[in-house]
XYZ file of C-alpha atoms in Angstrom:
177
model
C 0.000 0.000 0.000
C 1.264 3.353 -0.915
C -0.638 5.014 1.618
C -4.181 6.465 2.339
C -5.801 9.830 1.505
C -8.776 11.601 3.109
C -11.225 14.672 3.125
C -11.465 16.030 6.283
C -10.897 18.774 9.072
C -12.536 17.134 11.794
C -12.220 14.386 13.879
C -12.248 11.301 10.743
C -8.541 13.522 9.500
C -6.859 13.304 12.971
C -8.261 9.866 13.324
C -6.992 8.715 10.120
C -3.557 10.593 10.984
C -3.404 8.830 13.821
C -3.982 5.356 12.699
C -1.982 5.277 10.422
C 1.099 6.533 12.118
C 0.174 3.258 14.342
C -0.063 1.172 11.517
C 3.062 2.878 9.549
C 1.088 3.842 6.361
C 1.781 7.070 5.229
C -1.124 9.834 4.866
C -2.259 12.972 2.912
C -5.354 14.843 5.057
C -6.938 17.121 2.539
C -8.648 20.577 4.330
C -10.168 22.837 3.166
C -8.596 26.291 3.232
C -10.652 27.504 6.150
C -9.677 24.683 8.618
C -8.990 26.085 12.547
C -5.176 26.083 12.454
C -5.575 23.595 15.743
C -6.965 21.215 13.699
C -4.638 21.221 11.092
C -1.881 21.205 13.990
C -3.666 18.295 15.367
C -3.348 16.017 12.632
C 0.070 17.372 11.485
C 1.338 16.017 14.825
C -0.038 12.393 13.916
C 2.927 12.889 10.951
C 0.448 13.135 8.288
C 0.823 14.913 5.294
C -1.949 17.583 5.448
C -2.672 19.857 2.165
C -5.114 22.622 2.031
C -7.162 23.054 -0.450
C -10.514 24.142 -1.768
C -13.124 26.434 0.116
C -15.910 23.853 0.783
C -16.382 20.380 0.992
C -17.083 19.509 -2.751
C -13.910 21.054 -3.789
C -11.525 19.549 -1.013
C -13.379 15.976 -2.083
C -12.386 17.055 -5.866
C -8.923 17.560 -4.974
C -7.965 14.260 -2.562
C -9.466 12.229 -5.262
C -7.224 13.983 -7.462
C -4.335 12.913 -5.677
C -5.382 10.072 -4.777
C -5.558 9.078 -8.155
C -2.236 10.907 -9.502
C 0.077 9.305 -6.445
C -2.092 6.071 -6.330
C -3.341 6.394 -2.710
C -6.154 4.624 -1.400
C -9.316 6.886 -0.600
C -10.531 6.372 2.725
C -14.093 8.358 2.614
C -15.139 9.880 5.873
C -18.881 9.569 5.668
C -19.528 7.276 2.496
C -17.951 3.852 3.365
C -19.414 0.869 4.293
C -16.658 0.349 6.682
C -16.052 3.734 8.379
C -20.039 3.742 8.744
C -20.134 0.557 10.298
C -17.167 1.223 12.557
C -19.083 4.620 14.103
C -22.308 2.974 14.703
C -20.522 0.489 16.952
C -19.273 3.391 19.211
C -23.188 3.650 21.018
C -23.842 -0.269 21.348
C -20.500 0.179 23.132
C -21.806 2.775 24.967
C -25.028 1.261 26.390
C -23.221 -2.239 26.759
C -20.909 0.054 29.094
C -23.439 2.149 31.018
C -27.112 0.372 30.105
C -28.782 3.149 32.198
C -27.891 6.280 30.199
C -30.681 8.668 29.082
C -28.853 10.624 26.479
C -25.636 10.081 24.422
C -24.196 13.568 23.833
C -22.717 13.352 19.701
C -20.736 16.295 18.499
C -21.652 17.368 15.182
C -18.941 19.391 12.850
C -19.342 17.958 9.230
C -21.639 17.174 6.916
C -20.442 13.429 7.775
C -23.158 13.147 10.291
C -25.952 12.613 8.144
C -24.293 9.070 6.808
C -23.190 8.016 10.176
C -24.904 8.220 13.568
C -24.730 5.978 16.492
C -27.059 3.431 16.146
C -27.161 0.491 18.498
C -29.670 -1.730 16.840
C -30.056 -1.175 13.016
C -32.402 -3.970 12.787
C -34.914 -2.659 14.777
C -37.076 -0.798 12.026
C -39.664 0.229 14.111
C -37.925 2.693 15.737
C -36.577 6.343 14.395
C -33.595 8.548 14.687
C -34.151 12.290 14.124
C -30.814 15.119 13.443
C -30.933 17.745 11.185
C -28.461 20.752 10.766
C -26.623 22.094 13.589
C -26.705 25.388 15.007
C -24.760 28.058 13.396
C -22.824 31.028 14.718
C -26.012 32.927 12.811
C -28.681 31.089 14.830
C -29.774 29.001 12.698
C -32.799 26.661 13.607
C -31.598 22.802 13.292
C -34.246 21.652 10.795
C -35.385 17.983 12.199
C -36.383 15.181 10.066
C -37.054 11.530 9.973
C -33.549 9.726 8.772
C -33.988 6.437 8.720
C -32.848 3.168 10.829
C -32.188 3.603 14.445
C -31.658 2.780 17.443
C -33.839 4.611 19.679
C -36.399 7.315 19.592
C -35.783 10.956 20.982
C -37.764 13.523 22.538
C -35.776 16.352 21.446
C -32.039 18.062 20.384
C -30.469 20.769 22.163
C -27.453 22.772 21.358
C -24.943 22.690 24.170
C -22.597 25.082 23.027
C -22.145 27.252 20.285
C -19.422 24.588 18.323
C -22.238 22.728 17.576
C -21.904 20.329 20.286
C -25.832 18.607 20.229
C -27.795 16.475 23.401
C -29.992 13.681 22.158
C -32.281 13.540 24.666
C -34.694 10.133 25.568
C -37.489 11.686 28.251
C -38.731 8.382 28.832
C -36.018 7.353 31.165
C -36.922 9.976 33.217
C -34.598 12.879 31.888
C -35.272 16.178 31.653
C-alpha cells in the first residue's frame, strides 16, 4: 500500500492521521482552506501529510481524489464507506453495553459526515426512528429535524450545548429532563 488519503478537518482527518502513524502507512489529510489552524496542527502532529485546499467540501473531495488518483493512494471516505459507517455505529452499542442506564448520548456534530453516520445500536430494529438535522450556526440558525432512517432509539428532542455545535440527544422516557 502506498498510503491512504482523506477529506477532512474534523475528527475522521486526525483519526486517520493517527492510525496510520500506528499502523506505519503514510497519509495525505486534505482541508479545506478555512480549517482552525488547531486542527490542522492536530493532525500534522499524527505525521500526516496535510494539504489545504478548496473552500468547501465539494472542492476539497475534488482535490484528494485527485491525488489520490495521480500518487495512487487509497481513498478512505469519511462519511460514504461501508466500513467507516459501520465502525461509528458500533461506538453507542458500546456505549449502552458500558453504562445500560444512560438517558442521552451527547454526539458532536462538525461535518456534513453526520448525516451518513450516527450511532445506532440496533439497526435492525425498524420500528424505531432517529431524528438530526443541521446544527446550530454562529447565525442562529434553527436545526431543521427530520425523519432519517434506521435507528436505534427514539428521541424527545435536540439541544445545542454550546455554540461549536456540540448537540444532546435527549430520551425523556427514562426519566430525563
Amino acid at each position: 500500500m502506498k498510503g491512504v488519503i482523506v477529506m477532512s478537518a474534523g475528527n475522521h482527518a486526525k483519526a486517520v492521521a493517527c492510525h496510520a502513524e500506528r499502523l506505519r502507512i503514510p497519509a495525505t489529510i486534505v482541508m479545506s482552506k478555512n480549517t482552525r489552524n488547531v486542527k490542522v496542527k492536530d493532525t500534522k502532529n499524527f505525521g500526516a501529510r496535510v494539504v489545504l485546499s478548496g473552500d468547501n467540501l465539494d472542492e476539497t473531495a475534488a482535490h484528494a481524489q485527485q491525488i489520490a488518483e495521480s500518487e495512487h493512494l487509497t481513498f478512505v471516505h469519511p462519511y460514504n464507506a461501508v466500513d467507516i459507517i459501520a465502525g461509528q455505529e458500533t461506538v453507542a452499542l458500546e456505549i449502552l453495553q458500558a453504562q445500560p442506564d444512560l438517558d442521552s448520548i451527547v454526539v458532536p456534530v462538525g461535518e456534513d459526515a453526520y448525516q451518513e453516520s450516527r450511532p445506532v445500536p440496533d439497526s435492525r430494529d425498524k420500528r424505531r426512528r432517529t431524528e438530526s438535522g443541521n446544527p446550530h450556526t454562529p447565525q442562529g440558525t434553527e436545526i431543521q429535524r427530520r425523519v432519517v432512517g434506521r435507528v436505534a432509539f427514539l428521541i424527545d428532542r435536540i439541544e445545542n450545548l454550546r455554540s461549536d455545535w456540540f448537540l444532546k440527544i435527549v430520551k425523556l422516557s427514562r426519566g430525563y429532563q
